Short mmCIF file of C-alpha atoms in Angstrom, two decimals:
data_model
loop_
_atom_site.label_atom_id
_atom_site.label_comp_id
_atom_site.label_asym_id
_atom_site.label_seq_id
_atom_site.Cartn_x
_atom_site.Cartn_y
_atom_site.Cartn_z
CA MET R 1 72.57 -14.69 58.34
CA GLU R 2 72.02 -15.51 62.02
CA LEU R 3 68.68 -13.64 61.96
CA GLN R 4 67.55 -15.56 58.88
CA ALA R 5 68.57 -18.87 60.47
CA LYS R 6 66.66 -17.99 63.65
CA GLU R 7 63.54 -17.09 61.67
CA LYS R 8 63.76 -20.33 59.71
CA ASN R 9 64.10 -22.36 62.92
CA GLN R 10 61.03 -20.63 64.35
CA GLN R 11 59.07 -21.42 61.18
CA LEU R 12 60.29 -25.00 61.35
CA TYR R 13 59.17 -25.36 64.99
CA LYS R 14 55.81 -23.74 64.23
CA SER R 15 55.23 -26.06 61.28
CA PHE R 16 56.23 -29.09 63.36
CA THR R 17 53.92 -28.27 66.28
CA ASN R 18 51.05 -27.00 64.13
CA GLY R 19 48.27 -29.55 64.38
CA ILE R 20 49.60 -31.12 67.61
CA ILE R 21 48.63 -28.18 69.83
CA ASN R 22 46.03 -26.47 67.68
CA LYS R 23 44.56 -29.75 66.35
CA GLU R 24 43.70 -28.33 62.93
CA PRO R 25 41.39 -30.34 60.65
CA LEU R 26 43.15 -33.20 58.84
CA LEU R 27 44.29 -32.51 55.29
CA SER R 28 45.52 -34.89 52.63
CA VAL R 29 49.12 -36.08 52.82
CA ARG R 30 50.01 -34.20 49.61
CA GLN R 31 48.46 -30.92 50.80
CA GLU R 32 50.05 -31.06 54.25
CA ILE R 33 53.52 -31.79 52.90
CA GLN R 34 53.21 -29.04 50.31
CA ASP R 35 52.08 -26.57 52.99
CA LEU R 36 55.03 -27.62 55.17
CA ARG R 37 57.47 -27.10 52.30
CA GLY R 38 55.94 -23.73 51.50
CA SER R 39 56.21 -22.52 55.10
CA LEU R 40 59.88 -23.53 55.14
CA ARG R 41 60.49 -21.96 51.66
CA CYS R 42 61.96 -25.19 50.28
CA SER R 43 63.52 -24.59 46.86
CA GLY R 44 63.19 -28.14 45.51
CA SER R 45 60.54 -29.45 43.17
CA GLN R 46 57.21 -30.43 44.62
CA SER R 47 57.73 -33.97 43.27
CA GLU R 48 61.17 -34.51 44.84
CA PHE R 49 62.19 -35.63 48.31
CA GLU R 50 62.92 -32.82 50.78
CA MET R 51 64.45 -33.19 54.24
CA ALA R 52 61.53 -31.14 55.58
CA ASP R 53 59.19 -34.04 54.73
CA ILE R 54 60.58 -35.89 57.75
CA PHE R 55 58.88 -33.42 60.06
CA TYR R 56 55.46 -34.35 58.67
CA PHE R 57 55.92 -37.96 59.79
CA CYS R 58 57.47 -36.87 63.11
CA ARG R 59 54.45 -34.69 63.80
CA ARG R 60 52.06 -37.51 62.94
CA GLY R 61 53.96 -39.85 65.25
CA VAL R 62 53.84 -37.41 68.16
CA GLU R 63 50.12 -36.85 67.59
CA SER R 64 49.50 -40.60 67.73
CA ILE R 65 51.38 -40.88 71.02
CA VAL R 66 49.83 -37.84 72.71
CA ASP R 67 46.26 -38.57 71.59
CA ASP R 68 46.08 -42.33 71.02
CA GLU R 69 42.42 -42.82 70.11
CA VAL R 70 42.79 -46.60 69.80
CA THR R 71 44.48 -47.73 73.02
CA LYS R 72 42.30 -45.56 75.27
CA CYS R 73 39.22 -47.36 73.92
CA PHE R 74 40.35 -50.49 75.76
CA SER R 75 40.79 -49.01 79.24
CA ALA R 76 38.22 -48.03 81.87
CA GLN R 77 36.37 -44.78 81.21
CA GLU R 78 37.54 -41.85 83.34
CA LEU R 79 34.97 -40.49 85.79
CA GLU R 80 34.52 -36.86 86.73
CA LYS R 81 33.46 -37.75 90.29
CA TRP R 82 34.23 -40.69 92.53
CA ASN R 83 31.36 -43.19 92.85
CA LEU R 84 32.60 -44.90 96.06
CA LEU R 85 33.91 -47.85 94.02
CA THR R 86 37.59 -48.64 94.38
CA ARG R 87 37.95 -49.17 90.63
CA SER R 88 37.56 -45.40 90.16
CA ASN R 89 40.60 -44.53 92.24
CA TYR R 90 42.31 -46.92 94.62
CA ASN R 91 43.73 -44.13 96.80
CA PHE R 92 40.87 -41.63 96.82
CA HIS R 93 39.09 -43.07 99.88
CA HIS R 94 42.17 -42.39 102.05
CA ILE R 95 41.97 -38.60 101.69
CA ASN R 96 40.26 -38.03 105.03
CA LEU R 97 38.46 -39.94 107.79
CA LYS R 98 34.91 -39.11 106.62
CA VAL R 99 35.56 -40.37 103.11
CA THR R 100 37.24 -43.51 104.46
CA VAL R 101 34.27 -44.28 106.74
CA LEU R 102 31.82 -43.68 103.89
CA TRP R 103 33.79 -45.94 101.57
CA GLY R 104 33.98 -48.63 104.31
CA LEU R 105 30.21 -48.60 104.84
CA GLY R 106 29.67 -48.87 101.10
CA LEU R 107 32.14 -51.76 100.93
CA LEU R 108 30.27 -53.59 103.71
CA LEU R 109 26.92 -53.03 102.00
CA ARG R 110 28.11 -54.12 98.55
CA TYR R 111 30.09 -57.20 99.54
CA GLY R 112 28.19 -58.19 102.68
CA VAL R 113 24.60 -57.74 101.48
CA LEU R 114 24.25 -57.05 97.74
CA LEU R 115 26.85 -59.51 96.41
CA PRO R 116 25.50 -62.65 98.22
CA LEU R 117 21.92 -61.83 97.22
CA ARG R 118 22.86 -61.21 93.61
CA VAL R 119 24.97 -64.37 93.31
CA THR R 120 22.15 -66.45 94.83
CA LEU R 121 19.63 -64.95 92.40
CA ALA R 122 21.94 -65.49 89.41
CA VAL R 123 22.67 -69.14 90.29
CA THR R 124 18.96 -69.82 90.84
CA GLY R 125 18.06 -68.23 87.51
CA ILE R 126 20.73 -70.15 85.56
CA CYS R 127 19.71 -73.48 87.10
CA LEU R 128 16.03 -72.86 86.36
CA PHE R 129 16.87 -71.81 82.82
CA ILE R 130 18.93 -74.95 82.11
CA VAL R 131 16.28 -77.30 83.55
CA LEU R 132 13.27 -75.65 81.90
CA SER R 133 15.00 -75.21 78.52
CA SER R 134 15.94 -78.87 78.50
CA LEU R 135 12.37 -79.89 79.31
CA VAL R 136 10.95 -77.66 76.57
CA GLY R 137 13.42 -79.22 74.14
CA PHE R 138 11.65 -82.60 74.49
CA LEU R 139 8.40 -81.17 73.15
CA PRO R 140 7.54 -81.60 69.46
CA ASN R 141 8.46 -78.73 67.19
CA THR R 142 5.13 -76.91 67.31
CA GLN R 143 3.86 -73.42 68.02
CA LEU R 144 3.43 -74.38 71.70
CA ARG R 145 7.12 -75.24 71.95
CA SER R 146 8.12 -71.87 70.42
CA TYR R 147 5.82 -70.04 72.83
CA LEU R 148 7.16 -71.86 75.91
CA SER R 149 10.75 -71.48 74.73
CA GLU R 150 10.33 -67.72 74.40
CA LYS R 151 8.84 -67.47 77.89
CA VAL R 152 11.63 -69.59 79.43
CA HIS R 153 14.32 -67.51 77.71
CA LEU R 154 12.75 -64.24 78.82
CA MET R 155 12.47 -65.54 82.38
CA GLY R 156 16.15 -66.56 82.44
CA TYR R 157 17.36 -63.27 80.95
CA ARG R 158 15.25 -61.17 83.30
CA ILE R 159 16.44 -63.04 86.40
CA CYS R 160 20.04 -62.44 85.31
CA VAL R 161 19.28 -58.75 84.69
CA ASN R 162 17.79 -58.45 88.18
CA SER R 163 20.82 -60.21 89.69
CA LEU R 164 22.91 -57.30 88.38
CA THR R 165 20.39 -54.70 89.57
CA ALA R 166 20.27 -53.42 86.00
CA ILE R 167 18.15 -50.33 85.38
CA ILE R 168 17.44 -50.18 81.64
CA THR R 169 15.62 -47.50 79.65
CA TYR R 170 14.41 -48.59 76.22
CA HIS R 171 13.73 -45.90 73.61
CA ASN R 172 11.75 -46.14 70.35
CA ARG R 173 10.46 -49.63 71.01
CA GLU R 174 8.38 -49.48 67.83
CA ASN R 175 11.70 -50.09 66.01
CA ARG R 176 12.43 -53.34 67.83
CA PRO R 177 13.95 -56.02 65.54
CA LYS R 178 11.58 -58.34 63.70
CA ASN R 179 12.08 -61.89 62.45
CA ASP R 180 13.19 -60.86 58.97
CA GLY R 181 16.64 -59.51 59.75
CA ILE R 182 19.72 -59.10 61.93
CA CYS R 183 20.10 -56.90 65.00
CA VAL R 184 23.53 -55.22 65.30
CA ALA R 185 24.73 -53.20 68.29
CA ASN R 186 27.86 -51.66 69.74
CA HIS R 187 29.66 -53.92 72.23
CA THR R 188 30.81 -52.88 75.71
CA THR R 189 30.35 -55.98 77.85
CA PRO R 190 29.15 -59.61 77.68
CA ILE R 191 25.99 -58.54 79.53
CA ASP R 192 24.94 -56.62 76.39
CA VAL R 193 23.23 -59.87 75.42
CA ILE R 194 20.94 -60.04 78.46
CA ILE R 195 20.37 -56.27 78.35
CA LEU R 196 18.86 -56.60 74.87
CA ALA R 197 17.27 -60.04 75.38
CA ASN R 198 15.48 -58.70 78.46
CA ASP R 199 13.15 -56.85 76.06
CA ARG R 200 12.69 -59.54 73.39
CA CYS R 201 14.22 -62.90 72.43
CA TYR R 202 17.03 -63.24 69.90
CA SER R 203 18.91 -66.06 68.23
CA LEU R 204 22.51 -65.82 69.35
CA VAL R 205 25.62 -66.53 67.30
CA GLY R 206 28.82 -67.74 68.90
CA GLN R 207 31.50 -70.34 69.30
CA VAL R 208 30.90 -73.61 71.12
CA HIS R 209 32.34 -73.59 74.66
CA GLY R 210 32.83 -76.17 77.37
CA GLY R 211 32.06 -76.20 81.09
CA LEU R 212 29.12 -74.26 82.53
CA LEU R 213 28.84 -72.02 79.47
CA GLY R 214 28.71 -75.10 77.27
CA MET R 215 25.87 -76.53 79.37
CA ILE R 216 23.92 -73.29 78.95
CA GLN R 217 24.52 -73.31 75.18
CA THR R 218 23.31 -76.91 74.91
CA ALA R 219 20.15 -76.15 76.88
CA MET R 220 19.47 -73.04 74.79
CA VAL R 221 19.81 -74.73 71.42
CA LYS R 222 17.48 -77.58 72.44
CA SER R 223 14.52 -75.23 72.73
CA SER R 224 15.47 -72.33 70.44
CA PRO R 225 17.32 -72.03 67.08
CA HIS R 226 20.62 -70.47 68.17
CA ILE R 227 23.70 -70.75 65.94
CA TRP R 228 26.83 -72.22 67.53
CA PHE R 229 30.02 -72.84 65.56
CA ASP R 230 32.98 -75.09 66.23
CA ARG R 231 36.40 -73.47 66.28
CA ALA R 232 37.19 -74.70 62.76
CA GLU R 233 33.82 -73.59 61.37
CA VAL R 234 34.28 -70.00 62.55
CA LYS R 235 37.13 -69.56 60.07
CA ASP R 236 34.96 -70.69 57.15
CA ARG R 237 33.30 -67.45 56.07
CA HIS R 238 31.14 -69.10 53.43
CA LEU R 239 29.73 -71.60 55.94
CA VAL R 240 28.99 -68.85 58.46
CA ALA R 241 27.29 -66.69 55.80
CA LYS R 242 25.19 -69.63 54.57
CA ARG R 243 23.94 -70.56 58.05
CA LEU R 244 23.07 -66.94 58.79
CA SER R 245 21.28 -66.56 55.45
CA ASP R 246 19.29 -69.76 55.99
CA HIS R 247 18.26 -68.58 59.45
CA VAL R 248 17.12 -65.15 58.24
CA ALA R 249 15.16 -66.70 55.37
CA ASP R 250 12.94 -68.55 57.87
CA LYS R 251 10.45 -65.93 59.06
CA THR R 252 9.40 -68.11 62.01
CA LYS R 253 12.83 -67.81 63.62
CA GLN R 254 13.88 -64.97 65.90
CA PRO R 255 16.20 -62.21 64.66
CA ILE R 256 19.93 -62.83 64.96
CA LEU R 257 21.86 -60.70 67.46
CA ILE R 258 25.40 -59.80 66.37
CA PHE R 259 28.07 -57.43 67.70
CA PRO R 260 30.11 -56.56 64.56
CA GLU R 261 33.01 -54.94 66.46
CA GLY R 262 34.12 -58.40 67.59
CA THR R 263 35.36 -57.29 71.02
CA CYS R 264 34.38 -55.02 73.91
CA VAL R 265 35.04 -51.27 73.63
CA ASN R 266 34.90 -48.98 76.66
CA ASN R 267 31.53 -47.24 76.24
CA THR R 268 33.05 -44.10 74.68
CA SER R 269 33.49 -45.13 71.04
CA VAL R 270 32.33 -47.40 68.26
CA MET R 271 35.07 -49.12 66.27
CA MET R 272 35.06 -50.71 62.83
CA PHE R 273 32.17 -53.06 62.05
CA LYS R 274 33.25 -56.26 60.31
CA LYS R 275 31.50 -56.58 56.97
CA GLY R 276 30.36 -60.22 57.24
CA SER R 277 27.05 -59.36 58.90
CA PHE R 278 26.24 -56.87 56.14
CA GLU R 279 26.86 -59.18 53.15
CA ILE R 280 23.79 -61.33 53.74
CA GLY R 281 21.39 -58.94 52.03
CA CYS R 282 18.70 -58.70 54.70
CA THR R 283 17.23 -55.92 56.83
CA VAL R 284 19.56 -54.66 59.57
CA TYR R 285 18.15 -53.33 62.84
CA PRO R 286 20.72 -51.03 64.51
CA VAL R 287 20.71 -50.68 68.31
CA ALA R 288 22.76 -48.21 70.36
CA ILE R 289 23.68 -49.08 73.96
CA LYS R 290 25.10 -46.51 76.37
CA TYR R 291 26.01 -47.25 80.01
CA ASP R 292 26.11 -44.76 82.88
CA PRO R 293 29.51 -45.34 84.58
CA ARG R 294 28.56 -43.39 87.72
CA PHE R 295 26.96 -46.47 89.29
CA GLY R 296 29.30 -49.13 87.92
CA ASP R 297 31.75 -49.48 85.03
CA ALA R 298 30.25 -52.11 82.72
CA PHE R 299 33.25 -52.29 80.35
CA TRP R 300 34.97 -55.68 80.27
CA ASN R 301 38.72 -55.45 79.80
CA SER R 302 39.18 -59.09 78.80
CA SER R 303 42.97 -58.76 78.70
CA LYS R 304 42.97 -57.79 82.40
CA PHE R 305 40.03 -59.67 83.99
CA GLY R 306 38.58 -63.12 83.49
CA LEU R 307 34.85 -63.57 82.94
CA VAL R 308 34.11 -64.82 86.47
CA GLY R 309 36.12 -62.02 88.09
CA TYR R 310 34.42 -59.48 85.85
CA LEU R 311 30.93 -60.71 86.76
CA LEU R 312 31.77 -60.55 90.46
CA ARG R 313 32.89 -56.95 89.99
CA MET R 314 29.59 -56.19 88.25
CA MET R 315 27.61 -57.80 91.08
CA SER R 316 29.54 -55.78 93.65
CA SER R 317 28.76 -52.48 91.89
CA TRP R 318 25.92 -50.24 92.97
CA ALA R 319 23.91 -50.92 89.84
CA ILE R 320 24.16 -51.26 86.06
CA VAL R 321 22.37 -48.30 84.49
CA CYS R 322 22.05 -48.02 80.74
CA SER R 323 19.95 -46.68 77.87
CA VAL R 324 19.02 -48.64 74.75
CA TRP R 325 17.90 -46.95 71.52
CA TYR R 326 16.19 -48.93 68.76
CA LEU R 327 17.00 -47.22 65.45
CA PRO R 328 14.85 -47.46 62.31
CA PRO R 329 15.66 -50.54 60.16
CA MET R 330 18.24 -50.04 57.43
CA ASN R 331 18.78 -51.82 54.10
CA ARG R 332 21.68 -51.89 51.70
CA GLU R 333 21.26 -49.24 49.04
CA GLU R 334 21.82 -49.70 45.33
CA GLY R 335 25.51 -49.47 44.44
CA GLU R 336 26.56 -49.69 48.09
CA ASP R 337 29.01 -52.42 49.07
CA ALA R 338 29.06 -54.25 52.41
CA ILE R 339 31.79 -52.04 53.89
CA GLN R 340 29.97 -48.82 53.06
CA PHE R 341 26.74 -50.25 54.47
CA ALA R 342 28.53 -51.29 57.68
CA ASN R 343 30.03 -47.82 58.07
CA ARG R 344 26.64 -46.17 57.55
CA VAL R 345 25.05 -48.34 60.24
CA LYS R 346 27.99 -47.71 62.59
CA ALA R 347 27.71 -43.94 62.10
CA ALA R 348 23.99 -44.04 62.96
CA ILE R 349 24.66 -46.01 66.17
CA ALA R 350 27.49 -43.67 67.20
CA ALA R 351 25.37 -40.55 66.60
CA GLN R 352 22.42 -41.89 68.60
CA GLY R 353 24.48 -43.16 71.53
CA GLY R 354 26.75 -40.10 71.76
CA LEU R 355 29.79 -42.24 70.93
CA VAL R 356 32.92 -41.44 68.92
CA ASP R 357 32.85 -43.01 65.46
CA LEU R 358 36.28 -44.56 64.80
CA VAL R 359 37.59 -46.26 61.66
CA TRP R 360 40.05 -48.51 63.50
CA ASP R 361 39.66 -52.28 63.74
CA ALA R 362 38.89 -53.41 67.31
CA GLY R 363 41.22 -56.36 66.63
CA LEU R 364 44.08 -53.98 67.50
CA LYS R 365 43.18 -54.75 71.13
CA ARG R 366 45.20 -57.97 70.79
CA ALA R 367 47.01 -57.71 67.44
CA LYS R 368 49.53 -55.37 65.86
CA VAL R 369 48.72 -52.92 63.10
CA LYS R 370 48.35 -54.75 59.80
CA ASP R 371 51.02 -54.26 57.19
CA ASN R 372 48.50 -52.92 54.66
CA PHE R 373 47.87 -49.90 56.92
CA LYS R 374 51.58 -49.09 56.81
CA GLU R 375 51.74 -49.73 53.08
CA GLU R 376 48.84 -47.33 52.53
CA GLN R 377 50.79 -44.50 54.19
CA GLN R 378 53.82 -45.35 52.07
CA LYS R 379 51.71 -45.31 48.90
CA GLN R 380 50.25 -41.92 49.77
CA TYR R 381 53.72 -40.43 50.25
CA SER R 382 55.02 -42.09 47.07
CA LYS R 383 52.23 -40.34 45.16
CA VAL R 384 53.54 -37.03 46.49
CA ILE R 385 57.01 -37.86 45.12
CA VAL R 386 56.20 -39.45 41.76
CA GLY R 387 52.55 -38.55 41.29
CA ASP R 388 53.19 -35.73 38.85
CA HIS R 389 55.34 -37.95 36.67
CA GLU R 390 52.63 -40.64 36.66
CA ASP R 391 50.00 -38.06 35.65
CA GLN R 392 52.18 -36.81 32.78
CA SER R 393 52.81 -40.34 31.51
CA ASP R 394 49.09 -41.11 31.65
CA ASN R 395 48.31 -37.98 29.63
CA LYS R 396 50.84 -38.96 26.95
CA ARG R 397 49.16 -42.35 26.62
#
């Protein structure tokens, strides 16, 4: 009896840890629970509750804690080697005297030389952009105005890119977005906008702000057809969809630039694309952006740093190095809904950028897991318990 109990405990432990250590491919809830019951030689019916079922949920819980693929998407990417920036490791430069001296010289160069020059260049570029955009806005709505507006926007974006010492490599430029659609890209940082707009102009979509950002938005919309929403309008999905559709229908207007994730993710993954951008029924131009963290971590952790503090950190980095891939345009296929289309575009961006394709909503950065996610797990387990009875009743009908 003792030997049998010991063997059963070993089987129980093996079944509980299987998948946590070995990381076997995921199976369906029904199959995994049935396999667990079989390994423990449970005598009950397959459609009845067994105490062994608890270990399935315990194992899933431990897996989620040990390898949390959601939370780690909102923290700075780990580096294999130190890049002489204190954000990599705040204690690493105190290992020995040589490393400390090297870090000190780098600190003097970045904050004493590069930062003042970059801030001066950025302020000059923003001021020029506001003044020139406002002046262009007074011109009549003609082809000359569109031409000058595009040149002013490109000038402003390129000055801002240079103020960050951004080194950008564009691939497959023949696939650059055209005026008949929407450009969608993965989102790592607010500077994604100027990284893409450095190569061609876009119409931006966003919420109306105040202060300096509000002044820039006002100057931009005077000379170019950007789409700004009030706080109340953002919640009206039909209004947003109509304004986007009307913009895309006008072939003279620039393509709309949208980041469907809705928040910044740390350059390792792509999270769920919200379906609103894919319900319009126009051509979608996917773009993959991948940053090289060895010269500066471009990820913006908005829950930890404000925008001004983040930009100062970017300007005190060595450089912002990234690659941009323009993917072939994609259209919604027959019988494909907006969610399936969004997932197909997301998968293409993740594959091209070498990013992990995740199904989770990036809104989990600030919100709790929705109740419908929990209810879905409960429904799946309930099908294991009563599924056979439901099948039999359906057959009788």
